[in-house]
Structures are given as structure tokens and as C-alpha cells.
Short mmCIF file of C-alpha atoms and ligand atoms in Angstrom, two decimals:
data_model
loop_
_atom_site.label_atom_id
_atom_site.label_comp_id
_atom_site.label_asym_id
_atom_site.label_seq_id
_atom_site.Cartn_x
_atom_site.Cartn_y
_atom_site.Cartn_z
CA MET R 1 101.04 105.60 155.73
CA ARG R 2 99.45 105.81 159.17
CA ASN R 3 96.46 103.92 160.34
CA SER R 4 93.26 105.84 160.84
CA ALA R 5 93.85 106.24 164.57
CA GLY R 6 97.58 106.97 164.24
CA ALA R 7 97.98 104.18 166.77
CA PRO R 8 101.11 102.29 167.73
CA TYR R 9 101.68 99.22 165.60
CA ASN R 10 103.54 96.08 166.49
CA SER R 11 104.41 94.29 163.27
CA THR R 12 104.99 91.05 165.17
CA SER R 13 101.22 90.88 165.68
CA ARG R 14 100.84 90.40 161.89
CA LYS R 15 97.50 92.18 162.09
CA LEU R 16 95.87 94.54 159.63
CA CYS R 17 96.64 98.03 160.87
CA GLY R 18 93.96 100.15 159.22
CA SER R 19 96.20 101.61 156.54
CA SER R 20 94.45 102.42 153.31
CA TRP R 21 94.97 103.92 149.87
CA MET R 22 93.34 107.13 151.03
CA SER R 23 95.70 107.43 154.00
CA ILE R 24 98.61 107.60 151.54
CA THR R 25 97.12 110.79 150.12
CA GLU R 26 97.48 112.45 153.54
CA HIS R 27 101.27 112.25 153.35
CA LEU R 28 102.10 113.17 149.80
CA ASP R 29 104.72 115.77 150.74
CA TYR R 30 106.77 113.02 152.34
CA ILE R 31 107.35 111.31 149.00
CA PRO R 32 108.95 114.19 147.02
CA ASN R 33 110.69 115.37 150.20
CA MET R 34 112.47 112.03 150.30
CA GLY R 35 113.48 112.51 146.68
CA PHE R 36 111.10 109.80 145.42
CA ASP R 37 108.96 110.11 142.31
CA ALA R 38 107.00 106.86 142.62
CA ILE R 39 105.24 104.74 145.20
CA TRP R 40 104.94 100.98 145.18
CA ILE R 41 101.85 99.65 146.94
CA SER R 42 101.04 96.13 148.12
CA PRO R 43 98.98 93.85 145.88
CA ILE R 44 95.50 95.35 145.59
CA VAL R 45 93.20 92.39 144.95
CA ALA R 46 90.82 90.76 147.44
CA ASN R 47 92.60 88.46 149.87
CA ILE R 48 91.45 85.64 152.09
CA ASP R 49 89.88 87.20 155.12
CA TYR R 50 90.42 84.83 158.01
CA GLN R 51 92.96 84.61 160.76
CA THR R 52 95.81 82.22 159.93
CA SER R 53 98.72 80.93 161.99
CA TYR R 54 100.77 83.55 160.13
CA GLY R 55 98.32 86.29 161.06
CA GLU R 56 96.02 88.38 158.89
CA THR R 57 96.71 89.29 155.27
CA CYS R 58 98.08 92.71 156.11
CA HIS R 59 100.57 92.43 153.20
CA GLY R 60 98.09 91.65 150.42
CA TYR R 61 99.90 88.58 149.04
CA TRP R 62 97.20 85.99 149.77
CA THR R 63 94.94 86.40 146.74
CA GLU R 64 91.38 85.10 146.88
CA ASN R 65 89.68 86.94 144.03
CA ILE R 66 91.52 88.88 141.34
CA SER R 67 88.32 90.48 140.08
CA SER R 68 87.68 92.55 143.19
CA LEU R 69 89.83 94.79 145.32
CA ASN R 70 91.03 94.37 148.89
CA HIS R 71 88.30 96.11 150.89
CA HIS R 72 90.67 96.63 153.81
CA PHE R 73 92.70 99.00 151.65
CA GLY R 74 89.72 100.81 150.14
CA THR R 75 87.17 100.91 147.33
CA PRO R 76 87.74 101.08 143.57
CA ASP R 77 86.98 104.80 143.75
CA ASP R 78 89.56 105.22 146.52
CA LEU R 79 92.21 103.60 144.35
CA ARG R 80 91.27 105.75 141.35
CA SER R 81 91.41 108.77 143.60
CA LEU R 82 94.89 107.83 144.91
CA SER R 83 96.02 107.34 141.34
CA SER R 84 94.79 110.73 140.15
CA VAL R 85 95.96 112.62 143.26
CA ILE R 86 99.51 111.32 143.02
CA HIS R 87 99.63 111.81 139.26
CA ALA R 88 98.68 115.44 139.78
CA ARG R 89 101.77 115.68 142.00
CA GLY R 90 104.00 114.08 139.36
CA ILE R 91 104.31 110.82 141.32
CA TYR R 92 104.06 107.46 139.55
CA LEU R 93 101.93 104.57 140.80
CA MET R 94 103.51 101.12 140.96
CA VAL R 95 101.39 98.18 142.11
CA GLY R 96 102.42 94.75 143.39
CA VAL R 97 101.05 91.89 141.32
CA VAL R 98 100.93 88.17 142.15
CA VAL R 99 100.40 85.64 139.37
CA ASN R 100 102.13 82.55 140.69
CA ARG R 101 99.60 81.41 143.21
CA PHE R 102 96.42 82.02 145.11
CA ALA R 103 95.51 82.23 148.75
CA GLY R 104 97.03 80.40 151.61
CA ILE R 105 95.13 77.34 152.78
CA PRO R 106 95.51 77.08 156.54
CA SER R 107 96.63 73.69 157.73
CA HIS R 108 93.57 72.94 159.82
CA MET R 109 91.57 72.93 156.60
CA GLY R 110 94.04 70.54 155.01
CA THR R 111 96.30 71.06 152.05
CA ASN R 112 94.83 68.28 149.99
CA ILE R 113 94.42 69.43 146.40
CA SER R 114 90.72 68.50 146.47
CA SER R 115 90.06 70.95 149.32
CA ILE R 116 90.77 73.85 146.94
CA ASN R 117 87.21 73.46 145.72
CA ASP R 118 86.04 74.45 149.21
CA PHE R 119 87.47 77.94 148.86
CA ASN R 120 86.03 80.88 146.98
CA LEU R 121 88.97 81.39 144.66
CA SER R 122 88.03 83.46 141.64
CA PRO R 123 88.22 83.15 138.69
CA PHE R 124 89.89 79.78 139.37
CA PRO R 125 87.54 77.83 141.65
CA SER R 126 88.69 74.35 140.76
CA SER R 127 91.68 72.24 141.75
CA SER R 128 92.26 71.56 138.05
CA ASP R 129 93.35 75.21 137.65
CA PHE R 130 96.30 74.58 139.96
CA HIS R 131 99.40 72.42 139.99
CA PRO R 132 99.08 69.24 142.06
CA LEU R 133 100.44 69.60 145.57
CA CYS R 134 104.18 69.19 146.01
CA TRP R 135 106.36 71.44 148.14
CA ILE R 136 109.33 73.32 146.77
CA GLU R 137 112.19 71.65 148.60
CA ASP R 138 115.04 72.31 146.20
CA TYR R 139 115.01 75.84 144.82
CA SER R 140 117.80 74.97 142.39
CA ASN R 141 115.53 72.45 140.65
CA GLN R 142 113.79 74.81 138.22
CA THR R 143 110.88 72.52 137.37
CA GLN R 144 110.16 72.12 141.07
CA ALA R 145 110.53 75.86 141.69
CA GLU R 146 108.00 76.51 138.92
CA GLN R 147 105.43 73.78 139.44
CA CYS R 148 105.47 72.98 143.15
CA TRP R 149 104.00 75.08 145.94
CA LEU R 150 105.51 77.81 148.08
CA GLY R 151 104.47 78.08 151.68
CA ASP R 152 104.44 75.28 154.16
CA LYS R 153 102.20 72.89 156.04
CA ILE R 154 100.99 75.76 158.21
CA LEU R 155 99.91 77.89 155.27
CA ALA R 156 100.05 76.54 151.73
CA LEU R 157 100.29 78.87 148.71
CA ILE R 158 98.39 77.15 145.92
CA ASP R 159 100.40 77.18 142.72
CA LEU R 160 98.49 78.29 139.64
CA ASP R 161 98.76 76.08 136.53
CA THR R 162 100.44 78.69 134.39
CA GLU R 163 101.09 76.03 131.74
CA ASP R 164 97.34 75.98 130.98
CA PRO R 165 96.54 78.33 128.03
CA LYS R 166 93.15 79.21 129.55
CA VAL R 167 94.84 80.36 132.75
CA VAL R 168 97.40 82.35 130.75
CA THR R 169 94.72 84.17 128.76
CA THR R 170 92.72 84.95 131.88
CA MET R 171 95.72 86.41 133.69
CA ASN R 172 96.81 88.45 130.67
CA ASP R 173 93.31 89.90 130.19
CA TRP R 174 93.05 90.65 133.91
CA ILE R 175 96.33 92.57 134.17
CA SER R 176 95.62 94.53 131.02
CA SER R 177 92.29 95.81 132.42
CA LEU R 178 93.71 96.44 135.88
CA VAL R 179 96.49 98.67 134.57
CA GLN R 180 94.08 100.63 132.41
CA ASP R 181 91.29 100.93 135.00
CA TYR R 182 93.52 102.45 137.66
CA HIS R 183 96.04 104.25 135.45
CA ILE R 184 98.89 102.23 136.87
CA ASN R 185 102.36 103.28 135.71
CA GLY R 186 104.32 100.18 136.60
CA ILE R 187 104.00 96.81 138.28
CA ARG R 188 106.21 94.84 140.64
CA ILE R 189 105.76 91.20 139.70
CA ASP R 190 106.05 88.77 142.56
CA THR R 191 107.74 85.33 142.50
CA VAL R 192 108.93 85.61 138.91
CA LYS R 193 111.30 82.65 139.04
CA HIS R 194 108.38 80.41 140.05
CA ILE R 195 106.74 80.60 136.63
CA ARG R 196 108.23 79.31 133.37
CA LYS R 197 110.20 81.98 131.52
CA ASP R 198 108.16 81.85 128.35
CA PHE R 199 105.04 82.87 130.28
CA TRP R 200 106.44 86.35 130.95
CA PRO R 201 106.78 88.05 127.53
CA GLY R 202 103.03 87.66 126.85
CA PHE R 203 102.15 88.83 130.34
CA THR R 204 104.39 91.90 130.30
CA LYS R 205 103.04 92.79 126.85
CA ALA R 206 99.53 92.68 128.35
CA VAL R 207 100.76 94.86 131.21
CA GLY R 208 101.67 97.53 128.67
CA VAL R 209 103.63 99.65 131.17
CA PHE R 210 106.91 99.21 133.02
CA SER R 211 107.38 95.94 134.91
CA ILE R 212 110.02 94.95 137.43
CA GLY R 213 110.27 91.34 138.54
CA GLU R 214 111.22 89.78 141.85
CA VAL R 215 113.79 87.03 141.22
CA TYR R 216 114.91 86.21 144.74
CA ASP R 217 118.34 84.72 144.15
CA LYS R 218 121.92 85.79 144.71
CA ASN R 219 123.26 84.26 141.51
CA VAL R 220 123.74 86.54 138.53
CA SER R 221 123.77 83.41 136.36
CA LEU R 222 120.13 82.71 137.31
CA VAL R 223 118.83 86.27 137.40
CA LYS R 224 120.33 87.36 134.06
CA ASP R 225 117.87 85.41 131.89
CA TYR R 226 114.92 87.28 133.41
CA THR R 227 116.44 90.65 132.42
CA LYS R 228 115.82 89.58 128.83
CA ILE R 229 112.11 88.91 129.25
CA ILE R 230 110.97 91.56 131.76
CA ASP R 231 111.80 95.28 131.61
CA SER R 232 113.72 95.08 134.85
CA VAL R 233 114.49 92.90 137.87
CA LEU R 234 115.06 93.64 141.53
CA ASP R 235 118.82 93.31 141.81
CA TYR R 236 119.05 90.58 144.44
CA PRO R 237 122.62 89.52 143.49
CA THR R 238 123.93 93.03 144.18
CA PHE R 239 121.80 93.27 147.33
CA PHE R 240 123.41 90.13 148.76
CA ALA R 241 126.89 91.44 147.91
CA LEU R 242 126.19 94.90 149.36
CA ILE R 243 124.97 93.44 152.62
CA ALA R 244 127.86 91.01 152.92
CA GLU R 245 130.57 93.53 152.11
CA PHE R 246 129.24 96.73 153.74
CA SER R 247 127.68 95.40 156.94
CA SER R 248 130.97 94.26 158.40
CA ILE R 249 134.44 95.71 158.60
CA GLN R 250 135.61 92.26 157.48
CA GLY R 251 133.77 92.81 154.19
CA ASN R 252 135.65 92.65 150.90
CA LEU R 253 134.61 95.31 148.41
CA SER R 254 136.40 93.46 145.62
CA ALA R 255 133.78 90.71 145.92
CA LEU R 256 131.11 93.37 145.40
CA LEU R 257 132.95 94.48 142.29
CA ASP R 258 132.90 90.90 140.97
CA VAL R 259 129.11 90.78 141.23
CA ALA R 260 128.74 94.24 139.71
CA THR R 261 130.99 93.32 136.80
CA ALA R 262 129.19 90.02 136.19
CA SER R 263 125.80 91.74 136.13
CA GLN R 264 127.11 94.55 133.94
CA GLU R 265 128.25 91.96 131.43
CA SER R 266 125.30 89.59 131.48
CA TYR R 267 122.14 91.60 132.19
CA LYS R 268 120.35 92.84 129.11
CA TYR R 269 121.01 96.49 129.87
CA GLY R 270 123.88 95.98 132.30
CA THR R 271 122.72 97.27 135.66
CA PHE R 272 121.17 100.36 134.13
CA MET R 273 117.61 99.06 134.41
CA THR R 274 117.80 97.02 137.61
CA GLY R 275 116.04 97.90 140.82
CA SER R 276 118.79 98.53 143.40
CA PHE R 277 117.89 98.10 147.03
CA LEU R 278 119.48 97.65 150.41
CA GLU R 279 116.47 96.17 152.19
CA ASN R 280 112.83 95.31 151.62
CA HIS R 281 109.87 93.68 153.35
CA ASP R 282 111.24 90.15 152.84
CA VAL R 283 114.74 90.62 154.22
CA PRO R 284 116.11 91.94 157.51
CA ARG R 285 116.56 95.72 157.57
CA PHE R 286 120.12 96.96 157.13
CA GLN R 287 120.58 99.01 160.27
CA PRO R 288 120.82 96.21 162.85
CA LYS R 289 123.77 94.86 160.88
CA THR R 290 126.00 97.84 161.54
CA ARG R 291 126.41 100.71 164.00
CA ASP R 292 127.45 103.12 161.27
CA LEU R 293 124.03 104.41 160.28
CA ALA R 294 122.09 107.20 161.90
CA GLN R 295 118.49 106.26 161.21
CA GLY R 296 116.26 103.69 159.63
CA TYR R 297 114.05 100.66 160.09
CA GLN R 298 115.44 98.13 162.49
CA GLY R 299 113.40 94.96 162.02
CA ALA R 300 114.91 91.55 161.47
CA GLU R 301 113.11 88.77 159.57
CA ASP R 302 109.45 88.90 158.40
CA PRO R 303 107.26 90.14 160.13
CA ASP R 304 109.63 92.32 162.19
CA ASN R 305 110.92 94.04 159.02
CA ARG R 306 107.44 95.49 158.39
CA GLU R 307 107.47 98.34 160.87
CA ALA R 308 104.80 101.00 160.42
CA LEU R 309 105.94 103.97 158.39
CA TRP R 310 104.07 106.46 160.59
CA LEU R 311 106.31 105.48 163.53
CA SER R 312 109.20 107.21 161.73
CA GLY R 313 107.30 110.50 161.98
CA TYR R 314 107.83 110.80 158.20
CA ALA R 315 111.33 112.12 158.89
CA THR R 316 113.20 112.98 155.71
CA ALA R 317 116.60 113.89 157.15
CA ASN R 318 118.48 110.72 156.30
CA LYS R 319 117.67 110.03 152.69
CA THR R 320 120.71 107.96 151.83
CA LEU R 321 119.64 104.92 153.79
CA VAL R 322 116.54 104.27 151.77
CA SER R 323 117.14 105.99 148.50
CA HIS R 324 120.78 105.50 147.63
CA GLN R 325 121.18 104.02 144.20
CA TYR R 326 124.37 102.22 143.29
CA LEU R 327 125.03 103.33 139.76
CA PHE R 328 127.17 100.44 138.69
CA ASN R 329 127.11 101.34 135.03
CA SER R 330 130.24 103.30 135.77
CA GLY R 331 133.97 102.88 136.34
CA PHE R 332 135.50 101.24 139.41
CA LEU R 333 138.69 101.42 141.37
CA THR R 334 138.42 99.03 144.24
CA THR R 335 140.52 97.68 147.06
CA PRO R 336 139.03 95.33 149.67
CA LYS R 337 138.30 98.31 151.96
CA ALA R 338 137.80 101.32 149.69
CA THR R 339 136.06 101.73 146.38
CA GLN R 340 135.70 104.55 143.90
CA LEU R 341 132.72 104.62 141.59
CA SER R 342 133.22 106.97 138.71
CA LYS R 343 130.23 108.10 136.70
CA PRO R 344 131.46 111.42 135.32
CA PRO R 345 131.04 114.06 136.48
CA LEU R 346 130.22 112.20 139.71
CA LEU R 347 132.84 110.37 141.76
CA THR R 348 131.64 108.39 144.78
CA LEU R 349 134.11 107.17 147.40
CA LEU R 350 132.85 104.34 149.61
CA THR R 351 134.40 102.30 152.39
CA ASN R 352 133.52 99.60 154.88
CA VAL R 353 136.32 100.27 157.40
CA GLY R 354 133.76 101.42 159.97
CA GLN R 355 133.61 104.52 162.08
CA SER R 356 136.84 103.95 164.05
CA ALA R 357 139.39 103.60 161.26
CA ILE R 358 141.00 105.92 158.75
CA VAL R 359 140.68 105.17 155.06
CA THR R 360 142.32 106.83 152.08
CA TRP R 361 141.31 106.83 148.43
CA ASN R 362 143.99 107.60 145.86
CA THR R 363 142.17 109.67 143.25
CA THR R 364 145.28 110.38 141.20
CA GLY R 365 144.38 109.99 137.54
CA VAL R 366 140.66 109.92 138.35
CA LEU R 367 140.28 113.65 139.01
CA ASN R 368 141.86 116.23 136.73
CA ALA R 369 144.76 118.52 137.81
CA ASN R 370 143.61 121.92 139.09
CA GLN R 371 140.00 120.77 139.19
CA ALA R 372 137.84 122.36 141.91
CA ILE R 373 135.54 119.79 143.50
CA VAL R 374 132.89 119.69 146.21
CA ASP R 375 131.78 116.85 148.47
CA VAL R 376 128.02 117.30 148.15
CA LEU R 377 127.39 115.42 151.39
CA THR R 378 129.29 117.97 153.50
CA CYS R 379 129.89 120.84 151.04
CA SER R 380 133.65 120.63 151.75
CA GLN R 381 135.65 122.06 148.86
CA TYR R 382 138.92 120.79 147.39
CA VAL R 383 141.26 121.66 144.53
CA VAL R 384 143.27 118.92 142.82
CA PRO R 385 147.00 119.87 142.86
CA SER R 386 148.61 120.88 139.59
CA ASP R 387 150.51 117.61 139.27
CA GLY R 388 147.23 115.71 139.59
CA THR R 389 148.33 113.59 142.56
CA MET R 390 145.67 113.51 145.23
CA THR R 391 144.38 111.36 148.06
CA MET R 392 141.15 111.83 149.95
CA SER R 393 140.59 110.43 153.40
CA SER R 394 137.88 109.77 155.94
CA SER R 395 138.40 109.14 159.63
CA ASP R 396 134.87 108.09 160.56
CA GLY R 397 133.88 105.71 157.77
CA SER R 398 131.88 108.37 155.95
CA PRO R 399 131.59 108.23 152.17
CA LYS R 400 132.26 111.15 149.83
CA VAL R 401 130.25 112.17 146.81
CA LEU R 402 132.40 114.48 144.70
CA MET R 403 131.25 116.78 141.93
CA PRO R 404 133.15 119.45 140.01
CA SER R 405 132.32 122.86 141.54
CA THR R 406 131.25 124.03 138.11
CA VAL R 407 128.31 121.62 138.01
CA THR R 408 127.20 121.60 141.64
CA GLY R 409 125.12 124.69 140.96
CA GLN R 410 122.64 125.14 143.77
CA ILE R 411 123.53 121.95 145.64
CA CYS R 412 125.98 123.64 148.02
CA ILE R 413 125.24 127.29 148.80
CA HIS R 414 127.03 129.09 151.63
CA GLY R 415 128.44 125.84 152.89
CA GLU R 416 125.08 124.12 153.26
CA ASN R 417 123.52 121.32 151.28
C1 ABC H 1 104.66 83.94 156.14
C2 ABC H 1 105.14 84.49 157.48
C3 ABC H 1 106.64 84.28 157.63
C4 ABC H 1 106.95 82.80 157.46
C5 ABC H 1 106.44 82.34 156.10
C6 ABC H 1 106.67 80.84 155.91
O1 ABC H 1 105.03 82.59 156.00
O2 ABC H 1 104.85 85.88 157.55
O3 ABC H 1 107.06 84.74 158.91
O4 ABC H 1 108.36 82.63 157.53
C7 ABC H 1 103.93 86.60 151.62
C8 ABC H 1 103.95 87.43 152.88
C9 ABC H 1 104.79 86.75 153.97
C10 ABC H 1 104.33 85.30 154.17
C11 ABC H 1 104.38 84.58 152.80
C12 ABC H 1 103.97 83.13 152.86
O5 ABC H 1 103.51 85.27 151.88
O6 ABC H 1 104.48 88.69 152.58
O7 ABC H 1 104.66 87.44 155.19
O8 ABC H 1 105.24 84.68 155.07
O9 ABC H 1 102.65 83.00 153.21
C13 ABC H 1 107.45 87.10 147.61
C14 ABC H 1 106.96 88.37 148.30
C15 ABC H 1 106.60 88.05 149.74
C16 ABC H 1 105.41 87.09 149.74
C17 ABC H 1 105.58 85.98 148.80
C18 ABC H 1 104.67 84.82 148.95
C19 ABC H 1 106.47 86.02 147.78
O10 ABC H 1 107.89 89.42 148.17
O11 ABC H 1 106.31 89.18 150.50
O12 ABC H 1 105.24 86.59 151.10
O13 ABC H 1 105.26 83.64 148.59
C20 ABC H 1 110.84 82.92 148.17
C21 ABC H 1 110.23 83.38 146.85
C22 ABC H 1 110.00 84.88 146.83
C23 ABC H 1 109.18 85.29 148.06
C24 ABC H 1 109.99 84.88 149.30
C25 ABC H 1 109.30 85.27 150.59
O14 ABC H 1 110.14 83.45 149.28
O15 ABC H 1 111.09 83.00 145.78
O16 ABC H 1 109.29 85.20 145.66
N1 ABC H 1 108.82 86.72 148.04
C26 ABC H 1 115.74 81.18 148.96
C27 ABC H 1 114.98 80.88 147.69
C28 ABC H 1 114.03 82.03 147.36
C29 ABC H 1 113.12 82.25 148.55
C30 ABC H 1 113.98 82.60 149.76
C31 ABC H 1 113.16 82.91 151.01
O17 ABC H 1 114.85 81.50 150.03
O18 ABC H 1 115.87 80.66 146.61
O19 ABC H 1 113.26 81.71 146.23
O20 ABC H 1 112.21 83.32 148.23
O21 ABC H 1 112.47 81.80 151.39
C32 ABC H 1 120.62 83.17 148.90
C33 ABC H 1 120.19 82.26 147.76
C34 ABC H 1 118.70 82.42 147.57
C35 ABC H 1 117.98 82.12 148.88
C36 ABC H 1 118.50 83.08 149.94
C37 ABC H 1 117.78 82.89 151.29
O22 ABC H 1 119.89 82.91 150.10
O23 ABC H 1 120.85 82.59 146.54
O24 ABC H 1 118.25 81.54 146.55
O25 ABC H 1 116.59 82.31 148.70
O26 ABC H 1 121.97 82.97 149.17
CA1 CA H 2 104.51 78.28 139.97
#
């Protein structure tokens, strides 16, 4: 998305940048060219509209009124138009949804529960619709994580009383209409671990389409329960392991395997349905952590990790950084420095040795004797010797993605991919 003027944007300013739903429609080639078939947009409802110590609500997470849309992003007709234009291109629409809380109350207005009545929160105008003020101080205390408030004394996020049946019914009815009105194909549910688990089955039923939940925690033991009540979760445990083990040459890929195995065994569908990611708008971008990548967003913590997309020039050359999916529902062969992921007919060889060391993968017994294979990243061709013994190597830390020549089809033609 670019802003209307195509102007430079400094995310540190935390200001609205003029981006809109209609501006997305000006760059629709970018999405399939990156290999994507869906877009996920920020929450769409009306937000508080005043300057806070954490800037303006450029991200859409500070809900004021769930019954109207965020006028900074466009009109209801604009959103319907975005929906129909992308659908015509075969692209799905995923929308961010916040249930857990309403707008931030800036500190100078006080965070006293009674001051909630002074805001125009809709359809929950009264302090009795919210949990009494207490701050989440211990995230491992589940009752506190669910019933106390996120945010801080600078900007409080008012926690909705999702134990109240009236609140539950209102939110379920709201999401059901929203999905239908705008032909939404999926939703990304925010702050899932901050609402009691038995709230979610009714809500996701009302959603009626695919939902993926944000459970921001590195522990498989905590995340696994949510895979049983929501279609999918963002795979934070694997994210933490990927970052730890791939961003440094001291990383241990066996530790990554431990997390992958644990999630395979305890998530409802293994890792088949999880949302894999290497970075997002809440965590530092991956590139500053290593010198081994060619391109990508560079920002550190929020708000620096929210660089404007138009500043990339919509380049599509380096797809792996943002779109690589770790298909962990597959076989592994891992040493601390080199791992082989086997998902026949695909074999992926990964390493964290860095660009100045040589790594070898022993593929004996993984690939068949006499098999002709192609590395689809470089289009290099190999034939497995007749006795089946084979090692592959890399001298610059590059991965390999191997496919049998018989199934690569059009991927590598005349030595190009
Ligand atoms: C603003 C400023 C920030 C400032 C912050 C206090 O206020 O911009 O610079 O630091 C929205 C906006 C933000 C805004 C916030 C608050 O609202 O986007 O810019 O920050 O006003 C979701 C969304 C996120 C959104 C919110 C709102 C929720 O994706 O964009 O933020 O609340 C928690 C929530 C998670 C939430 C995340 C930001 O905060 O659970 O839903 N994301 C621990 C906790 C996590 C916690 C995390 C970060 O810290 O367990 O629950 O996430 O605070 C691992 C552990 C984890 C641990 C991590 C750090 O380490 O296993 O448990 O996470 O090892
Ligand atoms: Ca809550």
C-alpha cells in the first residue's frame, strides 16, 4: 500500500499515513507476483481519533465503535469494492478482529474505571461492560491474563467483560454480520489468550469462515489448547525457535526440531494448519539479526517494524524472506548445524552456519539411487550415485530445495527458475 501522495513515511512518527482500502487495489499485481493468494488487513472498525502518547491509531487496534468503519481507511463501499476486486483476482480477504478490549484511554484522562463512561465506546458505553481495572503483570497467571487490562499507565486498553452473556451475544452477532456484509474469507483474531477458552467456539461458529488466532507465547504447552478451539493459530512457538536457531551461527537446529516435534504431537492437526511466520508487526524484523539475507524489512521493535510497504518499491525478487513456509508435517534429519526436511517429493536442506562456512548434508538413504534431482533455487542438477551414497554441500550458507527432475516440470527451464 502507498499513501495517496506516495510520500516518504517514518514509522517512528506513529502517524496515520494516508493508506486506504482503495490504495490496495492499485497494487494487486504485487500480491500474486509474490506468490500470495490472500491479504490480511488491519482491524477495520472505527478507532479513537485523538493523538496519544503512542501516536495516532495508524494500526487500527484501538477500537471505539464496532458498528462503524475506520473512516481513515475508507467507506463501507470502499471496503466492499476492495473485497469484490480482489475476489475477482482470486485473492482472499482476511481481516484483523479485536474482541478482547476497546480503545486506549490516554493517561491524562485517567484510567479510573468510572472514566470509561466519558468515552463514546459503542455498543458498550458503560464501565459495567468491562472488567474492573487491574494491569496484567504476570502473563503466566491465566485469570489475570484474561480479566486484567493490557496496555499501561500511558495508554490503557480497556478489557471487555467477555464473561457477560450479553457481551458475548453482541460480539457474536457483530462478527457474523461483518463477515457477511463484506464477504470476508477469514479473520485474524487478536489477543486470543486474553479471553477465556470457552468463549471462542461460539465466536468462531458465528464467524462462519476460517479463523486464525494470535496466541503470543513461545510455549507449545500453552498454545496447543487453542488449536482445538480455533481453526488455526499463529505459530509463535516455532517463530521463537526459528529466530533463536537461524539468526545466529551459534544456533542449534536440534532445539528447533524439539519444538517442531512437540507441536506436531500436540496441536490438533499437527503443524498442518498453523500460520508460520518469521516476523510480523509486533516483533522485530528478521533481517537485522543476520547478514545472510539479501532484502527485507529492517525495523526493530514496534513502531520501527511497521515500515511502509511502498518504500520497498513492491519488489518481488526475494520471495523467500516473507513467504517461506516451514512444512513441519514432514520428516527430519537434523544436526545442530544442518537440517533436512523431507516432504516427498520435496527435500529441503537448511543450515545456520552462515555465509563463511562450509556445510554438508548426508542425503544417503533419503534420496533414491540413480535419481535425477534439481535444486529449484538455482536450477543445478544432480544424479544420485548408483550405490545411493550422496552428500550435498554449500559454501555460502545457502539452502537447497531439491525436487526430482521428473516433477519439476516448468520450474527450471534452460537453467533458469
Ligand atoms: C503501543 C506502542 C508500543 C508500546 C506499547 C506499550 O504501546 O506502539 O511502542 O510498547 C496495538 C498496537 C501497538 C500498541 C498496542 C498497545 O496496541 O499495534 O502499536 O503498542 O496500545 C496484539 C496485536 C498488536 C496490538 C495489540 C493490542 C495486541 O497484534 O498489534 O497492539 O494489545 C501481548 C499480547 C498480544 C499483543 C502484544 C502486543 O502484546 O498478548 O496479543 N498483540 C509476552 C506476553 C505476551 C505479550 C508480549 C508482548 O509479551 O506473554 O502476551 O503480547 O508484550 C516469550 C514468552 C512470551 C512473551 C515474549 C516476549 O517472550 O513466551 O510469553 O510475550 O519468550
Ligand atoms: Ca480479557
